[in-house]
Short mmCIF file of C-alpha atoms and ligand atoms in Angstrom, two decimals:
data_model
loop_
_atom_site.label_atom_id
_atom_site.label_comp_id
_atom_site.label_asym_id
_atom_site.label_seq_id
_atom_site.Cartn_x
_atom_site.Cartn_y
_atom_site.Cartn_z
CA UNK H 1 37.23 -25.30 45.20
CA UNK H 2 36.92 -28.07 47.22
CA UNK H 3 34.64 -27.52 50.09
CA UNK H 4 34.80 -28.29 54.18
CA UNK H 5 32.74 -31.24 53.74
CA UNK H 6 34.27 -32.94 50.71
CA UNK H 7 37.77 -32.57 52.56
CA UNK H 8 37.01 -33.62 56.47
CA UNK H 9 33.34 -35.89 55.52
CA UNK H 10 31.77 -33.49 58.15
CA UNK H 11 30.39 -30.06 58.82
CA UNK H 12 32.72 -27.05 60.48
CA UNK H 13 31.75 -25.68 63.73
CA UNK H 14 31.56 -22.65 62.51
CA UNK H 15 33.37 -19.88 60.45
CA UNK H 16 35.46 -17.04 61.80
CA UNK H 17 36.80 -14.05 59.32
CA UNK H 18 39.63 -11.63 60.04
CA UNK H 19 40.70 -8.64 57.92
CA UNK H 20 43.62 -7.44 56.31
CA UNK H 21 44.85 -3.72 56.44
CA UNK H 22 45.85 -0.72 55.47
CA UNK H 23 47.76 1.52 57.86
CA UNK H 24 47.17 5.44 57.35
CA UNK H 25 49.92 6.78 59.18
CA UNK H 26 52.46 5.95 62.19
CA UNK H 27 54.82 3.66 60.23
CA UNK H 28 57.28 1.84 61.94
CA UNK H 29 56.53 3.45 65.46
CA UNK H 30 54.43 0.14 66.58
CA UNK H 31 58.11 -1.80 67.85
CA UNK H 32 59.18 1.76 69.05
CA UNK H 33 56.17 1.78 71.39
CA UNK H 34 54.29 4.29 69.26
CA UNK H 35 51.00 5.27 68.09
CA UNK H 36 49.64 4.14 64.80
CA UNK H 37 46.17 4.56 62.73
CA UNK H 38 44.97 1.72 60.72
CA UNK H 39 41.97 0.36 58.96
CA UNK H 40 40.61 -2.79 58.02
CA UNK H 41 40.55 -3.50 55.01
CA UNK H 42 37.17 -5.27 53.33
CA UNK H 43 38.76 -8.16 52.44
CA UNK H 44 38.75 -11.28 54.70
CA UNK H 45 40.46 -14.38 55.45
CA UNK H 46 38.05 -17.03 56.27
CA UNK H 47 38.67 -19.81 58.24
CA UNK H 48 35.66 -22.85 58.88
CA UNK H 49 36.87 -24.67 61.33
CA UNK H 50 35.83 -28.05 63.90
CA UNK H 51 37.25 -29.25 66.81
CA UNK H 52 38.81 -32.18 67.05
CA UNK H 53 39.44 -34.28 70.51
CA UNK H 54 43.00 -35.45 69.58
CA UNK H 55 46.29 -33.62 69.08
CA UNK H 56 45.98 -33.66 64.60
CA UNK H 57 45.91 -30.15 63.45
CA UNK H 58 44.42 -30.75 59.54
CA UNK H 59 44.98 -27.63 57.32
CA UNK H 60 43.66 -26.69 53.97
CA UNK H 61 43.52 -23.66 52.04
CA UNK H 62 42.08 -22.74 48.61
CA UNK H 63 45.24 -21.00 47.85
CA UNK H 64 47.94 -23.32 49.06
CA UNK H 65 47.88 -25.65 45.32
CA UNK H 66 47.00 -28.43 47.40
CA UNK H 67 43.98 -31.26 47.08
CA UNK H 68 44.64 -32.94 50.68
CA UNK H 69 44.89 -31.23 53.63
CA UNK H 70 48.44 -30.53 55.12
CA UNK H 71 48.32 -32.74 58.45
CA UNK H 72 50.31 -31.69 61.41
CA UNK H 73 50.95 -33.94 64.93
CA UNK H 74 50.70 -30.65 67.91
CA UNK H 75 53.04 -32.94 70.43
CA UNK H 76 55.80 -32.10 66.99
CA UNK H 77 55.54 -28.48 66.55
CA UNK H 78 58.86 -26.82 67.08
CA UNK H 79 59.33 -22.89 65.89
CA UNK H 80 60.32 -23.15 62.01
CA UNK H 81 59.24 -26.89 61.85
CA UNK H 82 56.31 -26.25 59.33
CA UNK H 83 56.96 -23.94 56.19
CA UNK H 84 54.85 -22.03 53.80
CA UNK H 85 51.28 -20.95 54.67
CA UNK H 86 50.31 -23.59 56.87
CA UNK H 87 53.24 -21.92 59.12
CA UNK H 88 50.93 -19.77 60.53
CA UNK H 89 47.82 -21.27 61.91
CA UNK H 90 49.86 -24.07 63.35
CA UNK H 91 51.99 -21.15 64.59
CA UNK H 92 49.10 -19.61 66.49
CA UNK H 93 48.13 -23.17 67.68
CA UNK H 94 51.50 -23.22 69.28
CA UNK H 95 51.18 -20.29 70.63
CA UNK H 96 48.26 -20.50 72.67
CA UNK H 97 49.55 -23.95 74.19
CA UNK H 98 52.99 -21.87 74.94
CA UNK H 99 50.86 -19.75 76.92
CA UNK H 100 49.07 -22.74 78.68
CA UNK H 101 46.06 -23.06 76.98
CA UNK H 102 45.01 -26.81 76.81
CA UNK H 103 43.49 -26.65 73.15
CA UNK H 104 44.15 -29.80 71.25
CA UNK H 105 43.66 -30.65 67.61
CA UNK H 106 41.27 -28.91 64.76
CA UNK H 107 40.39 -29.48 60.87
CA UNK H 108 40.46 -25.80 59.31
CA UNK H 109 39.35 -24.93 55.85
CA UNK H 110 41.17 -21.86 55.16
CA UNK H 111 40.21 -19.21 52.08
CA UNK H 112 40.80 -15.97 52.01
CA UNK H 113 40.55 -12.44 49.59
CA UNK H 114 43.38 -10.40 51.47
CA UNK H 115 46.08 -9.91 48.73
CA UNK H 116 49.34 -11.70 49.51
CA UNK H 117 52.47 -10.20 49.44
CA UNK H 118 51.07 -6.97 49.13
CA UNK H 119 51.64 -5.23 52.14
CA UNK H 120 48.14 -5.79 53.32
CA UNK H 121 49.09 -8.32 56.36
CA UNK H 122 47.51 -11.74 54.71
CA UNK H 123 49.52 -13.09 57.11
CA UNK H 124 47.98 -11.07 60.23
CA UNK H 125 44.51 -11.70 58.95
CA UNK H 126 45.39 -15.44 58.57
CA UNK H 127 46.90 -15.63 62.48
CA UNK H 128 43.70 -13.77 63.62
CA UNK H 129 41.06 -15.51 61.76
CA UNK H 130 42.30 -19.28 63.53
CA UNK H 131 42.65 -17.13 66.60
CA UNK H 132 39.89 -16.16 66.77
CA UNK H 133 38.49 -19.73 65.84
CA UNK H 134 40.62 -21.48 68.34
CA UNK H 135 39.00 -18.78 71.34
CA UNK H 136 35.62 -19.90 70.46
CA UNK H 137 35.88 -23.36 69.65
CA UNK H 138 37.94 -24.24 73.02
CA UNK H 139 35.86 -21.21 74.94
CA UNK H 140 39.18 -19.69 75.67
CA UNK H 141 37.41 -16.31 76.60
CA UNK H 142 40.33 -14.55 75.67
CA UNK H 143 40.13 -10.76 74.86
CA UNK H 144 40.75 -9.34 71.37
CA UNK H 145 43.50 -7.76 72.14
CA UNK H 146 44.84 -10.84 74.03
CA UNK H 147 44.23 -12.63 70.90
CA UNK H 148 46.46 -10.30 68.86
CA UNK H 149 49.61 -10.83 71.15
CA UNK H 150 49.30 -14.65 70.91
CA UNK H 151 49.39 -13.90 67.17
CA UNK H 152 51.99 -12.05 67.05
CA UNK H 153 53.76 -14.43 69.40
CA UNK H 154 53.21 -17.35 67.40
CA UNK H 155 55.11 -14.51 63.99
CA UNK H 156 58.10 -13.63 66.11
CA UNK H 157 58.51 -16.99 67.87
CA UNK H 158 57.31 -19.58 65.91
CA UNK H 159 57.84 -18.15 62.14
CA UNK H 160 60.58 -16.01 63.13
CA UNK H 161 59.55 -12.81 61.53
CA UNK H 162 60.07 -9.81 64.20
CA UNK H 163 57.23 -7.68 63.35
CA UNK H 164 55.30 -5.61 66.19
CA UNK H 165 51.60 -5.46 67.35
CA UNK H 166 50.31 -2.94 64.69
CA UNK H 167 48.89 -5.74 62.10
CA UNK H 168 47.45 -7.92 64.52
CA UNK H 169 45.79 -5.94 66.50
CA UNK H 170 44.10 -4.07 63.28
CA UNK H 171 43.16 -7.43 62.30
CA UNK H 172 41.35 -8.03 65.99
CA UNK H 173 40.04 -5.10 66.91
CA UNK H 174 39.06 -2.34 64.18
CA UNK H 175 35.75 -1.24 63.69
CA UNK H 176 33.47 -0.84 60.07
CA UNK H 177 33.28 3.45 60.34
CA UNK H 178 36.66 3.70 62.36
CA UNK H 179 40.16 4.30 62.20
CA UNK H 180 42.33 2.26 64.91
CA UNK H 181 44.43 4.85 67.61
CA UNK H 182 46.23 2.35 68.85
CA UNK H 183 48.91 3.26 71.42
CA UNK H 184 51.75 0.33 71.08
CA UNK H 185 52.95 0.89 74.58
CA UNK H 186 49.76 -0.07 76.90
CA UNK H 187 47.60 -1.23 73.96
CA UNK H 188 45.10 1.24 74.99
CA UNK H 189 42.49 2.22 72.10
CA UNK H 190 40.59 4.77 70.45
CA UNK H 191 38.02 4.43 67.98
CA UNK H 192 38.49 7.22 65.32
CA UNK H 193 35.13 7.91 63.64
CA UNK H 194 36.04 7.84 59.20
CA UNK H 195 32.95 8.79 57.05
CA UNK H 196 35.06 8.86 54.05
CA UNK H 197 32.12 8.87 51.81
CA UNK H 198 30.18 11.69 54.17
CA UNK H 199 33.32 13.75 52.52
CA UNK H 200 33.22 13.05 49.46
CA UNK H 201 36.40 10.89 49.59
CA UNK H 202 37.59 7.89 48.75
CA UNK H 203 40.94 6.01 50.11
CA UNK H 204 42.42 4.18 47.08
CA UNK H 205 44.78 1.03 47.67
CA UNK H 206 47.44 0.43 44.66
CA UNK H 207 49.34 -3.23 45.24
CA UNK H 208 52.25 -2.09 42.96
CA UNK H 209 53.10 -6.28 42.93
CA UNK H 210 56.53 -5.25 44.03
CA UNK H 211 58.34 -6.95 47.11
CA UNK H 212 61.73 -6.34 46.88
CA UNK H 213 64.07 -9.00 48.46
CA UNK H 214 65.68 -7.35 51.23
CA UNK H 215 62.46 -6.93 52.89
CA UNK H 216 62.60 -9.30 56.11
CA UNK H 217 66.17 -9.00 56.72
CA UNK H 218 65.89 -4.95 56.09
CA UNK H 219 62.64 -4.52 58.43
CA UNK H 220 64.97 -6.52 61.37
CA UNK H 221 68.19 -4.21 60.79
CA UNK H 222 65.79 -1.11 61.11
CA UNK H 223 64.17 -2.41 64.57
CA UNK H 224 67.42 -3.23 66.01
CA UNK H 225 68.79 0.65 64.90
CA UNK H 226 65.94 1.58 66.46
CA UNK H 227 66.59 -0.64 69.68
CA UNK H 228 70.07 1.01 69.61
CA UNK H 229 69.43 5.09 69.74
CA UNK H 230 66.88 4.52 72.09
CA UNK H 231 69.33 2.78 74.36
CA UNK H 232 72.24 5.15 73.41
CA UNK H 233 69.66 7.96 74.45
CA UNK H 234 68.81 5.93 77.98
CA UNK H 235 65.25 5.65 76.42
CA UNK H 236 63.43 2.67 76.94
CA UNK H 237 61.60 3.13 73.07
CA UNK H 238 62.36 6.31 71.07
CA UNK H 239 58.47 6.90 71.61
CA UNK H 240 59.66 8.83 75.07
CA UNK H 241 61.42 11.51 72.80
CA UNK H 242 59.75 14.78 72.27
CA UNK H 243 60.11 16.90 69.59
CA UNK H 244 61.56 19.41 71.74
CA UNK H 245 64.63 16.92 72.91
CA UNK H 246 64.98 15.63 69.48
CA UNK H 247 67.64 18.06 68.33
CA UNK H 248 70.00 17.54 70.93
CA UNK H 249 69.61 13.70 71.26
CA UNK H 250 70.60 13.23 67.60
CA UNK H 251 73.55 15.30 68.48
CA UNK H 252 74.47 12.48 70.43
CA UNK H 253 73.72 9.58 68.39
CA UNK H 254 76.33 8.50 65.50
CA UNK H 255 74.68 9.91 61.82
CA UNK H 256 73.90 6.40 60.76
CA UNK H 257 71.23 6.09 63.35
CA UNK H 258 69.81 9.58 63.15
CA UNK H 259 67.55 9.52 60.49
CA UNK H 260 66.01 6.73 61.66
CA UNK H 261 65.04 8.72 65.10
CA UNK H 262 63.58 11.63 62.78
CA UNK H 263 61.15 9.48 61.24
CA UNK H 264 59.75 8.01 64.12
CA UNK H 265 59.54 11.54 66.60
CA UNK H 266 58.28 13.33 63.27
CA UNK H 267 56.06 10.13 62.56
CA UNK H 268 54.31 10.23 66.18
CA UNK H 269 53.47 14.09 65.71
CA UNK H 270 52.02 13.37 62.21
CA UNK H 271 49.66 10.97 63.64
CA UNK H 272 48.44 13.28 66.71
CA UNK H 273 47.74 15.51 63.87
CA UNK H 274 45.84 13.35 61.54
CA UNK H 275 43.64 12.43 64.61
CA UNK H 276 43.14 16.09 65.53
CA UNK H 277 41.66 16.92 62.11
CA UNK H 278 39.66 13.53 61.79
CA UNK H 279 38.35 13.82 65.06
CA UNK H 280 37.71 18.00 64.04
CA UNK H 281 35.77 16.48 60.60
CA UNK H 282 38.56 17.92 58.46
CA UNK H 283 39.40 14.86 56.48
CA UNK H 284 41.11 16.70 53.81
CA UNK H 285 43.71 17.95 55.98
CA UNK H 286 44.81 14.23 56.65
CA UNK H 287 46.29 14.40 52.71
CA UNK H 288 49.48 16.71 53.18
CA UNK H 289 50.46 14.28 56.17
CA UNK H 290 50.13 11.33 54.28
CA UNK H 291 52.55 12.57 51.45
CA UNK H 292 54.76 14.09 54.47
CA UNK H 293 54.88 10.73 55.89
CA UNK H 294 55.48 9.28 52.46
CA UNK H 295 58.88 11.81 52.24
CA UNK H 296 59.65 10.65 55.60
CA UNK H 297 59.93 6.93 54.64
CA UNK H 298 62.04 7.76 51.44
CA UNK H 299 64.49 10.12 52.63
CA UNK H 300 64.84 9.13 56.55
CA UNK H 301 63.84 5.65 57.29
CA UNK H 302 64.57 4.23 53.62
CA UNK H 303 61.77 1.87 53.69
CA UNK H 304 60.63 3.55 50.01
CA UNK H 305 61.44 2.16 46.70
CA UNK H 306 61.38 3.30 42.89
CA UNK H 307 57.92 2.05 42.51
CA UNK H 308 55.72 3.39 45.74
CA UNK H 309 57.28 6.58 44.79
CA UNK H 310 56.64 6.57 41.31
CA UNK H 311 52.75 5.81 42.41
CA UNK H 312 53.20 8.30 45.40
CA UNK H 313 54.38 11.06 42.84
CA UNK H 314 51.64 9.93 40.24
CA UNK H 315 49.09 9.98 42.38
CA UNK H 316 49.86 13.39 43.77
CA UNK H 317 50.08 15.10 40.68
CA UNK H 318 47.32 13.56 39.17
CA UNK H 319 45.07 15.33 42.21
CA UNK H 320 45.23 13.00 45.02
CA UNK H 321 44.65 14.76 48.36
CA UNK H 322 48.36 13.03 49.50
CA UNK H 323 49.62 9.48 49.27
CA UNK H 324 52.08 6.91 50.97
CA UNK H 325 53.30 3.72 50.92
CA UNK H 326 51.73 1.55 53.41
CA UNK H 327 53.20 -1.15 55.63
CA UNK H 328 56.40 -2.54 56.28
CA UNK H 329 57.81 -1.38 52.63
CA UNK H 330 60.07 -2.57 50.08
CA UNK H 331 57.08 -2.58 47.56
CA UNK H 332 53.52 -3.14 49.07
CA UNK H 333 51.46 -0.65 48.36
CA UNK H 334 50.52 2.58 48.20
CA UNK H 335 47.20 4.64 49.56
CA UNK H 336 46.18 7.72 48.01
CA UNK H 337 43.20 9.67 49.46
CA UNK H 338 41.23 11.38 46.65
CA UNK H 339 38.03 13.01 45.97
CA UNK H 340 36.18 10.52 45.10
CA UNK H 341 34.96 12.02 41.52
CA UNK H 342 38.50 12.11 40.76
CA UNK H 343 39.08 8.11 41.97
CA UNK H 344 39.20 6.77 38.61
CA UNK H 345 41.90 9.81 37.00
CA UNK H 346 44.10 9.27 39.85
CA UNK H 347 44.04 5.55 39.35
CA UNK H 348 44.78 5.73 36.01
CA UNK H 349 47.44 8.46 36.02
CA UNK H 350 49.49 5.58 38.54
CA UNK H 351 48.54 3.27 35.88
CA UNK H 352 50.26 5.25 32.94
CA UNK H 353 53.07 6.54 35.25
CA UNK H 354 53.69 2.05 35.72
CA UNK H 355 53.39 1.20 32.10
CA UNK H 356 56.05 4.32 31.28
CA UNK H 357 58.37 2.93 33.63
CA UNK H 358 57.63 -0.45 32.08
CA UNK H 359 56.43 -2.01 35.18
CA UNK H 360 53.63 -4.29 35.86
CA UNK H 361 50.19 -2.57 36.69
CA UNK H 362 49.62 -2.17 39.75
CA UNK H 363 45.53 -3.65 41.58
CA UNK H 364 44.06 -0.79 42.74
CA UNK H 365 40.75 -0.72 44.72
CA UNK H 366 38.89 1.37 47.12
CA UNK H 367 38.57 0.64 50.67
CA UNK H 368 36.36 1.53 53.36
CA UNK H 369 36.78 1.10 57.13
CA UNK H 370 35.73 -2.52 57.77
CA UNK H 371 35.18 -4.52 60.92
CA UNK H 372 37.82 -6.27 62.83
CA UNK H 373 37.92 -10.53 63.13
CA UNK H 374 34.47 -11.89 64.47
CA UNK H 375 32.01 -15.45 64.18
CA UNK H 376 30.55 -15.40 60.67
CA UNK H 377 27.43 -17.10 59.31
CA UNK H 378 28.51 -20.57 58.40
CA UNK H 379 27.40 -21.39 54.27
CA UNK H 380 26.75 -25.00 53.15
CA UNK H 381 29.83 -27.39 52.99
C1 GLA K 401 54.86 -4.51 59.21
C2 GLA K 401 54.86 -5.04 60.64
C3 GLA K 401 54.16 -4.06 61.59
C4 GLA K 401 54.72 -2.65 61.44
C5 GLA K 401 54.77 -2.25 59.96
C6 GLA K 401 55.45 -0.93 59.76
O1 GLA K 401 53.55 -4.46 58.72
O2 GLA K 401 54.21 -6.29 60.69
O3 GLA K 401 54.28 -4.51 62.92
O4 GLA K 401 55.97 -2.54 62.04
O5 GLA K 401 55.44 -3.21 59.16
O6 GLA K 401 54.72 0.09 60.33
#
């Protein structure tokens, strides 16, 4: 690996880390102004990073396949001008002077444990971590939450994927113990106290190494159907419709869009019930809503394939407390709360289920609440 020094023949200012995550329910209600419960996941991006006083923007990463640093001019960033993985931190650099920030150039030394492509938001924990970086290094004094908009700015404007607040702000502002209430309307916050291991439990992560090709183009069709029955319904975000209208608004709505309006009211209620019973210390109660939420995503909003189900299913029958996919969908992966005794049966019942179906195994790990992006201690190089 070739180290901060060897690359830029200096030291880094210092080293910010961000996290990926796993959501644990309220899919797809971020962009429909909704309420959603994530973690972060232990896994990190890293970035080391040193200011620079002119307007070159010097990128590596450990994972990229490169030996030199990708080198970027800021006064010749356009949205969609640089590709790939170095996309993003220049994205977020464009961002921030979009909003008027006077930041100039950096050299970044970018490595990173989140999974890619797994539903996990590498990408998120990537925009965060040179956030993050850029906030300190300039002394932006931006807030966390601040920081998480300009990332996802710099994704919808800059890389041109239309995703909504849910990864970012996970990324920037979970806490090690918590669960994220995060209400996608205002932003406001809740801290959700998660002793998983005070219970006994465990939350297992499967990757199933699936991501199924329609994903980008699928996740902006189901926003915009979305978009549409809430203004069909004179709603500004399907979030402002009860459970109590619901029945007589889908009455209205042509059948294509309905099922899509199901999962989100019935999505919002399961979360104000999963925080009820974590917040009451019943932590095994959050496992039916998790599968429900699962059934929910196959049957109404579609984001489900073969394979989360087949670990979904698996996982359930092999004792898991409940399971779902995680994430935007299409593949990703799948959580399963379990006892943890049983951690290692339930993992390998989802292993046999994928080698029956001859799929590739999926990586399956345990996670535990981690903290959101901060400063790190700097090691040599
Ligand atoms: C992706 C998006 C998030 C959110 C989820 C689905 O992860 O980036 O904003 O919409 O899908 O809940």
């Amino acid at each position: 690996m070739t180290s901060f020094h060897t690359l830029y023949d200096s030291s880094p200012d210092g080293t910010w880390a961000a996290p990926g995550r796993v959501n644990l329910i309220g899919e797809h209600t971020d962009y429909n102004d909704g309420f959603v419960l994530p973690i972060a996941l232990p896994h990190t991006t890293r970035v080391q990073a040193r200011r620079r006083d002119d307007q070159v923007l010097r990128l590596y990463s450990t994972q990229g396949g490169d030996e030199r640093p990708v080198v970027l001019d800021l006064r010749g960033l356009t949205p969609g001008s640089v590709k790939g993985w170095a996309g993003y931190p220049a994205a977020v650099v464009w961002a921030l002077r979009e909003a008027g920030h006077a930041v100039a150039g950096a050299d970044l030394h970018i490595d990173s444990t989140v999974p890619t492509g797994a539903g996990l938001s590498s990408s998120a924990a990537l925009e965060c971590a040179v956030a993050a970086a850029y906030n300190d290094l300039y002394g932006l004094g931006l807030t966390p939450a601040e920081l998480a908009l300009t990332a996802q700015a710099a994704e919808n404007r800059f890389v041109g994927v239309p995703c909504g607040i849910m990864d970012q702000m996970a990324s920037m502002c979970c806490r090690e113990g918590h669960a994220l209430l995060l209400d996608s309307r205002d932003l406001t916050m809740r801290q959700v106290p998660l002793d998983l291991g005070r219970a006994g439990l465990s939350l297992l992560v499967a990757d199933t190494r699936v991501k199924h090709d329609l994903a980008d183009g699928a996740y902006a069709r189901l926003r915009a159907g979305c978009e549409e029955a809430a203004r069909s319904l004179g709603l500004p975000a399907l979030r402002e419709l009860s459970p109590a209208r619901m029945p007589a608004a889908l009455d209205r709505l042509p059948a294509r869009l309905r099922p899509l309006v199901r999962h989100v009211v019935t999505e919002q209620t399961r979360v104000e019930q999963a925080v009820a019973l974590l917040e009451a210390g019943d932590l095994d109660g959050l496992g039916p809503i998790l599968t429900a939420g699962h059934a929910s995503l196959r049957d109404d909003f579609g984001t489900s394939c073969p394979e989360t189900d087949l670990a979904v299913e698996a996982a359930v029958a092999a004792g898991a407390l409940g399971a779902r996919m995680t994430g935007g969908g299409f593949g990703g992966s799948v959580i399963a709360l379990v006892r943890t005794e049983a951690a290692e049966t339930v993992a390998a019942a989802v292993d046999r289920a994928f080698a029956g179906a001859g799929h590739p195994l999926p990586r399956t790990f345990t996670a535990l609440p981690s903290p959101g992006a901060h400063r790190a201690a700097t090691t040599a190089g």
